[in-house]
Short mmCIF file of C-alpha atoms in Angstrom, two decimals:
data_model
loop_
_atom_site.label_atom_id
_atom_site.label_comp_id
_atom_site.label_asym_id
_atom_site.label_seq_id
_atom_site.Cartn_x
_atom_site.Cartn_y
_atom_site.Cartn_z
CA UNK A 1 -62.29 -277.72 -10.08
CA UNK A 2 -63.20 -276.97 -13.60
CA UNK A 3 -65.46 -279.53 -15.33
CA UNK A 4 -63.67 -280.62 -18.37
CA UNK A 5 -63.86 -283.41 -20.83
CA UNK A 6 -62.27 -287.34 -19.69
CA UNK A 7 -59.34 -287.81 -21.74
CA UNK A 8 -58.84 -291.26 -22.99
CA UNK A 9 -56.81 -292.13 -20.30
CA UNK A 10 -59.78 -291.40 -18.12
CA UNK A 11 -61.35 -294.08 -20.28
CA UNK A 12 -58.92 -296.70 -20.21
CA UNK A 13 -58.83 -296.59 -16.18
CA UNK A 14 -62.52 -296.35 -16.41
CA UNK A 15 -62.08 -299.24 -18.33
CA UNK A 16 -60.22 -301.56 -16.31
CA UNK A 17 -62.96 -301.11 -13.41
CA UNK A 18 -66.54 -302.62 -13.32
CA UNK A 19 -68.48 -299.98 -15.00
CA UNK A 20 -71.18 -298.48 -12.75
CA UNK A 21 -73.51 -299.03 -15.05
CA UNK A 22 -73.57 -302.50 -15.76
CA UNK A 23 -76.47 -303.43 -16.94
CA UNK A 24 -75.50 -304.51 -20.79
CA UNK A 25 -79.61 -306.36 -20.74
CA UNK A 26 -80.36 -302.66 -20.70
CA UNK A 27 -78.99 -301.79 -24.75
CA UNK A 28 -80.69 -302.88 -27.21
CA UNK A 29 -78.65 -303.10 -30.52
CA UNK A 30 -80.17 -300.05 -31.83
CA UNK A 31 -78.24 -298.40 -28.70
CA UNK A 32 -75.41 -299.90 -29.58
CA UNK A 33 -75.38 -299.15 -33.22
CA UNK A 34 -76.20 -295.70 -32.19
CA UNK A 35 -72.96 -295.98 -29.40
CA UNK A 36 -70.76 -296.81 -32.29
CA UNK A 37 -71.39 -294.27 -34.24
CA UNK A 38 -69.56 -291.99 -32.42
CA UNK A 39 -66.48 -294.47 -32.40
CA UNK A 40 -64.81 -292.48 -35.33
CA UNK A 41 -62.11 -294.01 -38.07
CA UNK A 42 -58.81 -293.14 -36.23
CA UNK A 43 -57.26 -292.27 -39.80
CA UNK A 44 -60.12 -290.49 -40.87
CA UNK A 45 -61.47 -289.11 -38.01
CA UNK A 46 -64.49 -287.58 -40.46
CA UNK A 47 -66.75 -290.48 -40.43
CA UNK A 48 -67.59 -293.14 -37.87
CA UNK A 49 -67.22 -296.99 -38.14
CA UNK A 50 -70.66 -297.29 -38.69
CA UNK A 51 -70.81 -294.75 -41.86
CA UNK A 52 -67.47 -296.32 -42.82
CA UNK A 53 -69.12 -299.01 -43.28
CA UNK A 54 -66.90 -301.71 -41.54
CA UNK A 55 -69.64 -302.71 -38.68
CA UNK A 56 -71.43 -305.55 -40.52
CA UNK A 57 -73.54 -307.33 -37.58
CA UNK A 58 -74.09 -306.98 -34.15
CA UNK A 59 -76.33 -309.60 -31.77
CA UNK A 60 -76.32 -310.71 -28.12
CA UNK A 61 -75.86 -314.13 -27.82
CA UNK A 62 -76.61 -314.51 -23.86
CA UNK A 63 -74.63 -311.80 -21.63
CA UNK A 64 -72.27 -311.01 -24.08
CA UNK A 65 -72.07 -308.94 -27.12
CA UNK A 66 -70.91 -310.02 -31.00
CA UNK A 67 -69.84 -307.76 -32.96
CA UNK A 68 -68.70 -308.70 -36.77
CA UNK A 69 -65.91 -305.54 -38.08
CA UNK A 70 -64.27 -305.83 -41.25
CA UNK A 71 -61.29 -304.17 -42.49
CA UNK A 72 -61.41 -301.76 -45.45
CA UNK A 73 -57.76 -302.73 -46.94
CA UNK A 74 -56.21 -306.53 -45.96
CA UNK A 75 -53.20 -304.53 -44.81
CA UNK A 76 -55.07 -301.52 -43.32
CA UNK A 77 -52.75 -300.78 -40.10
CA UNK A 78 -55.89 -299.00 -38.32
CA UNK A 79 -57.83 -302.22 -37.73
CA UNK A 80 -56.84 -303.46 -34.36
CA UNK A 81 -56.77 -299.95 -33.57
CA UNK A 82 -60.28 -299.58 -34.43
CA UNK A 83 -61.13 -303.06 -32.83
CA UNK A 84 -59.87 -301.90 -29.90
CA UNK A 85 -61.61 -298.33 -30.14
CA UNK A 86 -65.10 -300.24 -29.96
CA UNK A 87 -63.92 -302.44 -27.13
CA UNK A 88 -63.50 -299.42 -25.31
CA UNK A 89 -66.51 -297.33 -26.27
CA UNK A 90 -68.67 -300.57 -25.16
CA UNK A 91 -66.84 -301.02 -22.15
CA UNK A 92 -67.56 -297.31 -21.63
CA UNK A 93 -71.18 -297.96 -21.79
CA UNK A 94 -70.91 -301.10 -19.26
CA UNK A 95 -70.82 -303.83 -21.95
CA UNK A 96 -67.87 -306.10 -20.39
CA UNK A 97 -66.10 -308.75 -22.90
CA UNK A 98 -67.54 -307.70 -26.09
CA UNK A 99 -66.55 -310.35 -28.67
CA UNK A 100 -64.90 -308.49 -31.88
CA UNK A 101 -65.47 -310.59 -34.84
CA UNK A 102 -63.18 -309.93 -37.82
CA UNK A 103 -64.78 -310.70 -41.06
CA UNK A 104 -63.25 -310.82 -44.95
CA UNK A 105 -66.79 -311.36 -46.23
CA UNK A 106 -68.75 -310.12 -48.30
CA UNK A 107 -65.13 -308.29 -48.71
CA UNK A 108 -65.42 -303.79 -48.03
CA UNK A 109 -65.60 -301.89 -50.86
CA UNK A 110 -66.38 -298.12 -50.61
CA UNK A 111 -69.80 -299.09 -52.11
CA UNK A 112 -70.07 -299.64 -48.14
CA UNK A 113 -69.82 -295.72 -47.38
CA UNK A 114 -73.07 -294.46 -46.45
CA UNK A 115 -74.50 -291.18 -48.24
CA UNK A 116 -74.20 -289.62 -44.96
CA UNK A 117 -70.65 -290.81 -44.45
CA UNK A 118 -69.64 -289.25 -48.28
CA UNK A 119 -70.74 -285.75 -47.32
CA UNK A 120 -69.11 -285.96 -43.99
CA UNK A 121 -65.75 -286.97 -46.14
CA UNK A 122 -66.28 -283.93 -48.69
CA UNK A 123 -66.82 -281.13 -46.03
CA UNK A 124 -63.48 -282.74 -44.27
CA UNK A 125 -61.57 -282.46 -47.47
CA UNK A 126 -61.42 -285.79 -49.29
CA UNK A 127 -62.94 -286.41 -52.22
CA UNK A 128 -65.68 -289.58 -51.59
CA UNK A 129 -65.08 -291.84 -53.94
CA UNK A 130 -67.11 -291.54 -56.87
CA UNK A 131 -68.93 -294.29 -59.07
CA UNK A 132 -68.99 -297.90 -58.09
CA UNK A 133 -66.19 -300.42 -56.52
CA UNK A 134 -67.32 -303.57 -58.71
CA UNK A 135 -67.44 -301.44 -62.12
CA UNK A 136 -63.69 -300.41 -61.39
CA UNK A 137 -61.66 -300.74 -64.99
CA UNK A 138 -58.26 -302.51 -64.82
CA UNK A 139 -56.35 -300.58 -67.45
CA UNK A 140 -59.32 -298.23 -68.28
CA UNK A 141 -59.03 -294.38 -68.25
CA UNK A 142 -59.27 -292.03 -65.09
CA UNK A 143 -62.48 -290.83 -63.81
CA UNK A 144 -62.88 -287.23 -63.44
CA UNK A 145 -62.60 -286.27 -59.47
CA UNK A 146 -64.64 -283.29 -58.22
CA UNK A 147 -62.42 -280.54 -56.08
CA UNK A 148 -64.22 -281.10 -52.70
CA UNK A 149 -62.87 -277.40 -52.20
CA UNK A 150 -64.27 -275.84 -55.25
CA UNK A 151 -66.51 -278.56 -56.87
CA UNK A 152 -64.39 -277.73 -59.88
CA UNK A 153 -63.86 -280.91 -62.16
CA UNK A 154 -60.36 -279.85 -63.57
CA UNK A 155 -58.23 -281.95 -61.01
CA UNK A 156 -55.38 -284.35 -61.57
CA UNK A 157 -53.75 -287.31 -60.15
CA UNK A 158 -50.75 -286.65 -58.56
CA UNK A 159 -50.31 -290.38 -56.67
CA UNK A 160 -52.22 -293.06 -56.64
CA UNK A 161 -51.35 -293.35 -53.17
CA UNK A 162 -51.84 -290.94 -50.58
CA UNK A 163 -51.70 -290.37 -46.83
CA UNK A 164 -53.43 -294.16 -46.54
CA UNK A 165 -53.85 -296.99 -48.46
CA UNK A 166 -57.38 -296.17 -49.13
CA UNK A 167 -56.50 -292.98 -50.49
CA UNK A 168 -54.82 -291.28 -53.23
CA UNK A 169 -53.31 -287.96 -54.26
CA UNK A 170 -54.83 -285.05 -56.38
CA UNK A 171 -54.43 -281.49 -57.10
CA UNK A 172 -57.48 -279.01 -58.57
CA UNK A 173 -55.72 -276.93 -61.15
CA UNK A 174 -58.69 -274.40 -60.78
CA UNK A 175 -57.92 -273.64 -56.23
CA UNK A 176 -54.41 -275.19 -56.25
CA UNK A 177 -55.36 -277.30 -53.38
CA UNK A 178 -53.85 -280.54 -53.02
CA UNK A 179 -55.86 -283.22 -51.71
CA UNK A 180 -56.90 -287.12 -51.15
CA UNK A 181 -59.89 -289.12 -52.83
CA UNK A 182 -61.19 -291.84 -50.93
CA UNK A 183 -60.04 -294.57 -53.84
CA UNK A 184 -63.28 -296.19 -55.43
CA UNK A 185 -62.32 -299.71 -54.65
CA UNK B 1 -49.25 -335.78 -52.10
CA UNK B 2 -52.41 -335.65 -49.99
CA UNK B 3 -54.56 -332.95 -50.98
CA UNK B 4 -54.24 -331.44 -47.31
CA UNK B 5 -50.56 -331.16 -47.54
CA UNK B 6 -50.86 -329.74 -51.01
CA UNK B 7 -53.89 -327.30 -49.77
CA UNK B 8 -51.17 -326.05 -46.99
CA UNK B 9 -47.88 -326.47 -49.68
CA UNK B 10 -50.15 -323.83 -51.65
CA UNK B 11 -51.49 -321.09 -49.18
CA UNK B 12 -47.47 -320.59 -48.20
CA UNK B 13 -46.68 -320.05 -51.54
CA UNK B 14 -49.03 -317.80 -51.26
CA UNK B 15 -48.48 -316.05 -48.04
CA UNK B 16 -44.27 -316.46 -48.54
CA UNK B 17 -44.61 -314.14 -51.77
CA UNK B 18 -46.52 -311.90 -50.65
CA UNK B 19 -44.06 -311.60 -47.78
CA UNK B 20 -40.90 -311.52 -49.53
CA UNK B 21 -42.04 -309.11 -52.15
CA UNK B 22 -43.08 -306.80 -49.40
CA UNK B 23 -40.35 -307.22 -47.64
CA UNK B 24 -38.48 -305.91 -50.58
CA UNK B 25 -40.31 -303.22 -51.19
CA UNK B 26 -39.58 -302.00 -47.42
CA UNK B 27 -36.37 -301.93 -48.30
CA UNK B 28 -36.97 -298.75 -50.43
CA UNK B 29 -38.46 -296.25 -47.46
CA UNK B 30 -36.52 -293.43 -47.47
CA UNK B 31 -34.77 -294.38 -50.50
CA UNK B 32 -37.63 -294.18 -53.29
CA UNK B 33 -37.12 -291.62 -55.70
CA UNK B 34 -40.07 -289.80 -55.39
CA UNK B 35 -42.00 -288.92 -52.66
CA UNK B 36 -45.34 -290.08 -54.38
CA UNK B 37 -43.40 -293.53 -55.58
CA UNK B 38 -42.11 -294.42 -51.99
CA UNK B 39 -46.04 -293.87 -50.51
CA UNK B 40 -46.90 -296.20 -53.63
CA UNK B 41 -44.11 -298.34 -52.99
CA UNK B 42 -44.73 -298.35 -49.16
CA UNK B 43 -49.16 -298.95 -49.40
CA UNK B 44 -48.43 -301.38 -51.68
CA UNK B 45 -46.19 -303.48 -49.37
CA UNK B 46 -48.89 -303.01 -46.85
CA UNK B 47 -51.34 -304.38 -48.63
CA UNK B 48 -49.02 -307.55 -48.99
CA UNK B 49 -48.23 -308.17 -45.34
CA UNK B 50 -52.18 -307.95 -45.03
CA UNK B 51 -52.74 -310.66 -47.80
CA UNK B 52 -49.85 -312.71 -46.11
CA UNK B 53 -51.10 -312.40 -42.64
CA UNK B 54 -54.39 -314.27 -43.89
CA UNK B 55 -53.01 -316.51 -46.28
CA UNK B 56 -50.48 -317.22 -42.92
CA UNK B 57 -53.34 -317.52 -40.21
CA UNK B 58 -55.09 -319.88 -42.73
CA UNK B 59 -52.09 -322.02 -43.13
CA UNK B 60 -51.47 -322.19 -39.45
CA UNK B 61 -54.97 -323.31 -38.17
CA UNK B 62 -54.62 -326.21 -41.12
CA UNK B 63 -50.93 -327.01 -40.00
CA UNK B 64 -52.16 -326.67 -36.74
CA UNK B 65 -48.80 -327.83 -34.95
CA UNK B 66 -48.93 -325.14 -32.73
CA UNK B 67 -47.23 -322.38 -34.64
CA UNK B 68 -49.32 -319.21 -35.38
CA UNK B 69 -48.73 -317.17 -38.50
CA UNK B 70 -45.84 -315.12 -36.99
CA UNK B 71 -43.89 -318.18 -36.55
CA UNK B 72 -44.48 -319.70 -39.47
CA UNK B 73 -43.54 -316.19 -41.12
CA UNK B 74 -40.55 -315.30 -38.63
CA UNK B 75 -39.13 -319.04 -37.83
CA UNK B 76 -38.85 -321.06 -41.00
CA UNK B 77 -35.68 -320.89 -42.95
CA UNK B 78 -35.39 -320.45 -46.41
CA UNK B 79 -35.53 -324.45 -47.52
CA UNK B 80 -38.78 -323.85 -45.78
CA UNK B 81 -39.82 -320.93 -48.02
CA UNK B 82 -42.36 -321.47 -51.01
CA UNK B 83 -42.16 -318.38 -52.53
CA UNK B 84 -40.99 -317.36 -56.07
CA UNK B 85 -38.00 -316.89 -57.17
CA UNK B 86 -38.98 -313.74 -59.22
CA UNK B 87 -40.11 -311.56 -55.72
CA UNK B 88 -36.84 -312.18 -53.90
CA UNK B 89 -34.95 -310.16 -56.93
CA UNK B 90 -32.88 -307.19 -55.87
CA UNK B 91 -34.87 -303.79 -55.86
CA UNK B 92 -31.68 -302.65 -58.07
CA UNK B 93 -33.07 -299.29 -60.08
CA UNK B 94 -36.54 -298.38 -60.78
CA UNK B 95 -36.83 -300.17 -63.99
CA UNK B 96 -36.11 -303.69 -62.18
CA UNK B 97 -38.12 -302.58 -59.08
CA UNK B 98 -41.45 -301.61 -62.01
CA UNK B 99 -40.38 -304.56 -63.70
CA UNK B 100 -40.59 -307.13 -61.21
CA UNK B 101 -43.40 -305.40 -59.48
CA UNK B 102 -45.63 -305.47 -63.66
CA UNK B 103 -44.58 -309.56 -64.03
CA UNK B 104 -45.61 -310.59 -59.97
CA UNK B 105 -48.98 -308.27 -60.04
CA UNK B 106 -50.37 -310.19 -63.54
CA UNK B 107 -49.38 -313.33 -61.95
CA UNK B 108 -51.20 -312.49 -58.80
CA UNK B 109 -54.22 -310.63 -60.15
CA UNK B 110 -55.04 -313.72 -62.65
CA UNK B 111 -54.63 -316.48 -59.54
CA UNK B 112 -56.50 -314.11 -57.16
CA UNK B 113 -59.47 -313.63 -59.97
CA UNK B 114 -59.25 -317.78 -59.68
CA UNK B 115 -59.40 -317.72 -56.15
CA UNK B 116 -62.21 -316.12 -55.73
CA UNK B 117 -64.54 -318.63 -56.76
CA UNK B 118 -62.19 -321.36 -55.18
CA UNK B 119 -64.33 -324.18 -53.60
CA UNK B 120 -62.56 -323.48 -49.96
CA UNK B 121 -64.72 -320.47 -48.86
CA UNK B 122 -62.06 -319.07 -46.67
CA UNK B 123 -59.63 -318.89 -49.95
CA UNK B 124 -62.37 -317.27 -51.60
CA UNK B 125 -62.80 -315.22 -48.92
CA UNK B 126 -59.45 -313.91 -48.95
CA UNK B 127 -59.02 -313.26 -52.43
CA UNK B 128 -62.08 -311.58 -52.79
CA UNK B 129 -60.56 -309.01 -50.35
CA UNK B 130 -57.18 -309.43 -52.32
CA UNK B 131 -58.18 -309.15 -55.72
CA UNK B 132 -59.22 -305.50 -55.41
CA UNK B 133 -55.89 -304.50 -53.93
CA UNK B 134 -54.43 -306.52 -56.86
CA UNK B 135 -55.96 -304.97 -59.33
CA UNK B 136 -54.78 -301.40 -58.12
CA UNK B 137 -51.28 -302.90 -58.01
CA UNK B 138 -51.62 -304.08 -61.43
CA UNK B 139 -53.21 -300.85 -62.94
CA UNK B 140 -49.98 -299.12 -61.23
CA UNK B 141 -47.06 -301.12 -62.02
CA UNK B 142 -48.59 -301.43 -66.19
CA UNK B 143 -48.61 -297.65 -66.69
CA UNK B 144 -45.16 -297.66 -65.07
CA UNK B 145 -44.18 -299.90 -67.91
CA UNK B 146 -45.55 -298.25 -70.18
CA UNK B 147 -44.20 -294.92 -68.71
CA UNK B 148 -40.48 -295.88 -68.94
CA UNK B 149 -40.92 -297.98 -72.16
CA UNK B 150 -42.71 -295.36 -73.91
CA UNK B 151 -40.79 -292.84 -72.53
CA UNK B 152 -37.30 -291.56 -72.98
CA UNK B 153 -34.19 -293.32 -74.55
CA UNK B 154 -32.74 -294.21 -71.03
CA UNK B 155 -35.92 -295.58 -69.79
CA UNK B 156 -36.67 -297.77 -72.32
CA UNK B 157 -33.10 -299.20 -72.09
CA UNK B 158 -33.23 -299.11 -68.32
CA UNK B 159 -37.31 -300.79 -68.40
CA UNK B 160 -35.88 -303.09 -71.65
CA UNK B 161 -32.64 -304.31 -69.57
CA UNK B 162 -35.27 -304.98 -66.46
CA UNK B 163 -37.39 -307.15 -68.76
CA UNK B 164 -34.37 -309.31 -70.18
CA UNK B 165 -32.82 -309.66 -66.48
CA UNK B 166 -35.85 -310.74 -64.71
CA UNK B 167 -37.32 -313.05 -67.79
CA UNK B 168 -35.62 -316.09 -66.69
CA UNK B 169 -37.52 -316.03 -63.13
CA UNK B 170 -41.20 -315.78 -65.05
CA UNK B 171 -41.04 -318.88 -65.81
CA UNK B 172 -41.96 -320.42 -62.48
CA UNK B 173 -45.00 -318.40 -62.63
CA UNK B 174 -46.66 -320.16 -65.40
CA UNK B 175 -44.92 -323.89 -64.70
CA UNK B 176 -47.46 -325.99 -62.82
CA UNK B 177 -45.96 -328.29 -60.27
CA UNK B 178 -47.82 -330.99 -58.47
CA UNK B 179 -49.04 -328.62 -56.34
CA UNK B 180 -49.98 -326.67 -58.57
CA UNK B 181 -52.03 -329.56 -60.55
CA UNK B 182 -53.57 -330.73 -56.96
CA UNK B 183 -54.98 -327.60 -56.42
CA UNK B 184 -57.05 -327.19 -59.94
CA UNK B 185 -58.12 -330.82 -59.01
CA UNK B 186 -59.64 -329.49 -56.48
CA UNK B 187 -61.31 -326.53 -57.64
CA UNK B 188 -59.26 -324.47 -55.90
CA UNK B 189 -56.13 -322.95 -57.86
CA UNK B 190 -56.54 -322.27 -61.72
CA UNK B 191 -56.06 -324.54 -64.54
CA UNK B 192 -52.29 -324.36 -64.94
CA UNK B 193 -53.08 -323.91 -69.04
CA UNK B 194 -55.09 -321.03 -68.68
CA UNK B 195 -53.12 -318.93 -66.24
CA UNK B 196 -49.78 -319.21 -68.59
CA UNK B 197 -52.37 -318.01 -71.44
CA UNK B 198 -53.53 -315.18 -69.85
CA UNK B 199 -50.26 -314.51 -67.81
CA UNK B 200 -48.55 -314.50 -71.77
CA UNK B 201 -51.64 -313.01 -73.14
CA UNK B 202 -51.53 -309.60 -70.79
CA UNK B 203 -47.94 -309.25 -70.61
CA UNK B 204 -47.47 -309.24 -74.52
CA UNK B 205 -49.91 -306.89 -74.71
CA UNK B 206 -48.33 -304.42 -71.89
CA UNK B 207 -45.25 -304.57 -73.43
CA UNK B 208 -46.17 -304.03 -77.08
CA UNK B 209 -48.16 -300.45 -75.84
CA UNK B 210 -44.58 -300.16 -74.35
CA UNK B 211 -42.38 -300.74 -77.53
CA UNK B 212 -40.57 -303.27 -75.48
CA UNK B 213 -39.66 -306.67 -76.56
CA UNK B 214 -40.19 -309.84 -74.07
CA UNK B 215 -38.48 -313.28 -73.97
CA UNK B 216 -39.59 -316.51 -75.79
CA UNK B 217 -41.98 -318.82 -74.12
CA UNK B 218 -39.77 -321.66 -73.89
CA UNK B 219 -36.60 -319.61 -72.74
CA UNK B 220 -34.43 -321.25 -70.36
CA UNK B 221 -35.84 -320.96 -67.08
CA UNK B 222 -34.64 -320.51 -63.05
CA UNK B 223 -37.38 -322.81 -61.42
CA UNK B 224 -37.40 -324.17 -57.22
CA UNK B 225 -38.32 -321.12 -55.50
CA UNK B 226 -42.11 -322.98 -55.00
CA UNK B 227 -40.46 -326.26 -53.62
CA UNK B 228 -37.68 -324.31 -51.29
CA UNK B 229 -34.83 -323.98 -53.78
CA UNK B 230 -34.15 -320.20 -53.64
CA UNK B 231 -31.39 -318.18 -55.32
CA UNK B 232 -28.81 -316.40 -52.72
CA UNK B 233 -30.92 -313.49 -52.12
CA UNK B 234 -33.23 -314.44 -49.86
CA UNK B 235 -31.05 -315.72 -46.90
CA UNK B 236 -30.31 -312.48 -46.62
CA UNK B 237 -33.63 -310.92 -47.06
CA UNK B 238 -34.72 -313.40 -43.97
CA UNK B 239 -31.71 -312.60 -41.98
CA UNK B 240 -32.67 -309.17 -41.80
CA UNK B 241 -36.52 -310.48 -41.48
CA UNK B 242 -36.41 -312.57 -38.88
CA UNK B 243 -33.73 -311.04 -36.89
CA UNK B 244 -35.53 -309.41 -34.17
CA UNK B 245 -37.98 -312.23 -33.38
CA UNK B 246 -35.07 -315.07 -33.58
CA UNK B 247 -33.25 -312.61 -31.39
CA UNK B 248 -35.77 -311.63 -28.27
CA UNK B 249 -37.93 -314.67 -28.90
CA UNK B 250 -41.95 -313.58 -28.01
CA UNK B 251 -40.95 -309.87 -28.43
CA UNK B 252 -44.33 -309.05 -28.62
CA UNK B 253 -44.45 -305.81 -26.88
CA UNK B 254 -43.69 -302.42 -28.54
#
C-alpha cells in the first residue's frame, strides 16, 4: 500500500481515540508553541496562528492545557474554526481536553503580525499591512500600498473590503494584478 | 432603576442595534449594487453580529435566568427590543442605506471611544475590540456621503432626500434616558452632553464637505425604540429573524 499523507479525517478518528502517545507531562510549552505553529489560519492559510498573532498565552495548570486565542475581527467567522483546529492539532500530539480560552484583551490589531508572518503574507500575495494599527486616521488620507507582485507603489483601492473582513481590495496600475492588503487595523 | 438592571437595560441596547442593523444589511446579499458594496455591506454586518454576540453573552451571564445570548437574540419579541429606531429603517436605495449606515456609525464610534475606558472591564474590553471595526465603518459610510453629496445632481437629491427622511430617528441617538443618565453615573456610558456635541459636531461637518443640508437640533423627533416602542418595521425584520429558531426550537446543528 502506498504511504501517503493522513487526511483530516484520519485526524478526527485519530482524535476520538486515546492517543498512543499520551504523555502531555512530556511537552513543554515551547513544544507546544512550536506544535501550533503549524496550525495555519484557515482563511489565510499563509501564516500560522502563532505568526497571526492570535495565540496570546499558553500554561499547564495540572494535567491539562490553557490556551488563551483571540479573534482578529469580533465577527471573524474563522474563530471557532480555528479553536477547533488547535483542539485537534493538540489532541494529535496526545494533549486530551485542552482548555481554549477566548480573550478580547489587550484587543488584536495587526501590530500582532510577526515580521516573519508579514513576509510569509507578501510572497502569498497580500499586501501586510503597512504602518501601525493605533496611528490609524479616521477621515485621514490613504496610505500608499506596495504591489506585493511588483513592489511597485502605484496601486489603488478598489474596496475596502475584500475576500475577508480583515482584508481589502487593490489593483497595481503598473502589473494589473488585483489583490488584498491585510487592513492595518 | 437599580444600576444592575440599568447596566443590563444598556448592553441590549447595545447588542439589539447592532443586531438589527445587521440584520438589515443581510438583507442586501445578492442585491447590492456593486460587487465591492455588497462585500462592504456584507463584512460590515459581520462585524455587527460579532459586537452583538459579546454585548449578548455579557448581558446573559448578568441576566443570568438561564437564557444564553441566542435566546435572548432569537426569543424576545419586539416590546422586548432596545434597539434604535434609526437601524430598523428600510434599506430602500443606496442613499438611505449610506445614510442610515453615516448617522448609526458616528453614534457608535463616539459611545464605543467612551466605552473603552468604561469602569466595567469587560465593556471596555469589548469596545476596545469594537472601536476599531467602528472606526472602519465610519471612515466608509463618511466618504459615501460625501461621494453622493458631492457627486452628481441625482445623488445629492437621492443622499439629500436620505438625510431629511431619516432625521427624525437621530434624535434618539443624542436623547439621554434614565438609562442613559445611570450609566454616565457610573462611569460607564458617556456624558449624555458630550455625545450630542460631538454626535452634532461630526455630522455637521460631514455634511458641509458634502454640500448637504441637515435638520435643526430641536426638530420633532420619533423617540421609544431604547425602551421597546418600535416603529412597524421591525416585527417584520424579527419574523424573518427568529423564524427558524422559534420554528425547530434548539436547531443547533447545521
Amino acid at each position: 500500500m502506498n504511504e501517503r499523507e493522513p487526511s483530516s479525517v484520519d485526524l478526527l478518528i485519530a482524535s476520538d481515540r486515546v492517543p498512543a502517545k499520551a504523555h502531555p507531562e512530556l511537552l513543554t510549552e515551547d513544544a507546544i508553541w512550536a506544535l501550533l505553529d503549524n496550525v495555519k489560519d484557515p482563511e489565510v492559510p499563509a501564516v500560522s496562528v502563532i505568526e497571526l498573532g492570535i495565540i496570546r498565552a499558553l500554561s499547564w495548570d495540572g494535567k491539562h492545557l490553557s490556551i488563551d486565542v483571540t479573534p482578529t475581527y469580533s465577527g471573524c467567522p474563522a474563530t471557532e474554526l480555528i479553536e477547533e483546529l488547535i483542539a485537534e492539532a493538540l489532541r494529535a500530539a496526545g494533549i486530551r481536553d485542552p482548555h481554549i480560552n477566548r480573550v478580547l484583551t489587550p484587543a488584536w490589531s495587526t501590530d500582532w503580525i510577526t515580521d516573519v508572518g508579514r513576509e510569509k503574507l507578501r510572497v502569498y500575495g497580500i499586501a501586510p499591512p503597512q504602518g501601525n494599527a493605533s496611528k490609524m486616521s479616521l477621515l485621514g488620507a490613504n496610505e500608499v500600498i506596495t504591489c506585493p507582485f511588483c513592489d511597485s507603489k502605484h496601486t489603488e483601492r478598489v474596496s475596502e473590503f475584500g475576500s475577508t473582513a480583515c482584508k481589502a481590495l487593490y489593483r497595481c496600475r503598473d502589473c494589473l494584478e488585483p489583490f488584498d492588503y491585510f487592513k492595518c487595523i | 432603576m437599580t444600576e444592575q438592571k440599568a447596566l443590563q437595560d444598556y448592553l441590549l441596547r447595545l447588542a439589539d442595534s447592532d443586531m438589527i442593523l445587521s440584520q438589515r444589511l443581510c438583507e442586501l446579499c445578492g442585491k447590492a449594487p456593486a460587487i465591492e458594496e455588497e462585500m462592504a455591506i456584507m463584512n460590515v454586518g459581520l462585524d455587527l453580529v460579532g459586537q452583538a454576540r459579546n454585548w449578548y453573552e455579557y448581558a446573559a451571564e448578568l441576566i443570568d435566568d438561564g437564557r444564553d445570548a441566542d435566546k435572548l437574540c432569537f426569543l424576545r419579541d419586539a416590546l422586548d427590543y432596545r434597539n434604535l429606531l434609526l437601524v430598523e429603517q428600510p434599506n430602500e436605495d443606496y442613499a438611505v442605506t449610506m445614510a442610515r449606515q453615516f448617522f448609526f456609525d458616528v453614534w457608535h464610534y463616539f459611545i464605543l471611544k467612551n466605552l473603552v475606558n468604561a469602569s466595567d472591564e469587560r465593556i471596555a474590553n469589548i469596545a476596545a475590540k469594537a472601536v476599531k471595526e467602528a472606526t472602519y465603518h465610519l471612515r466608509r459610510s463618511s466618504e459615501w456621503v460625501k461621494r453622493m453629496g458631492d457627486g452628481t445632481e441625482e445623488s445629492h437629491r437621492r443622499i439629500q432626500e436620505a438625510f431629511d427622511l431619516l432625521w427624525r430617528f437621530t434624535g434618539e441617538l443624542v436623547t439621554p434616558d434614565e438609562t442613559d443618565h445611570a450609566m454616565f453615573k457610573a462611569g460607564i456610558g458617556p456624558d449624555p452632553e458630550k455625545l450630542k456635541q460631538d454626535w452634532f459636531g461630526m455630522v455637521r461637518e460631514v455634511a458641509a464637505q458634502a454640500t448637504l443640508k441637515t435638520g435643526a437640533e430641536d426638530a420633532w423627533m420619533y423617540m421609544g425604540g431604547k425602551s421597546g416602542v418600535h416603529t412597524e418595521h421591525l416585527g417584520f425584520i424579527l419574523a424573518e429573524m427568529q423564524f427558524l429558531p422559534r420554528a425547530y426550537p434548539d436547531a443547533t446543528t447545521w
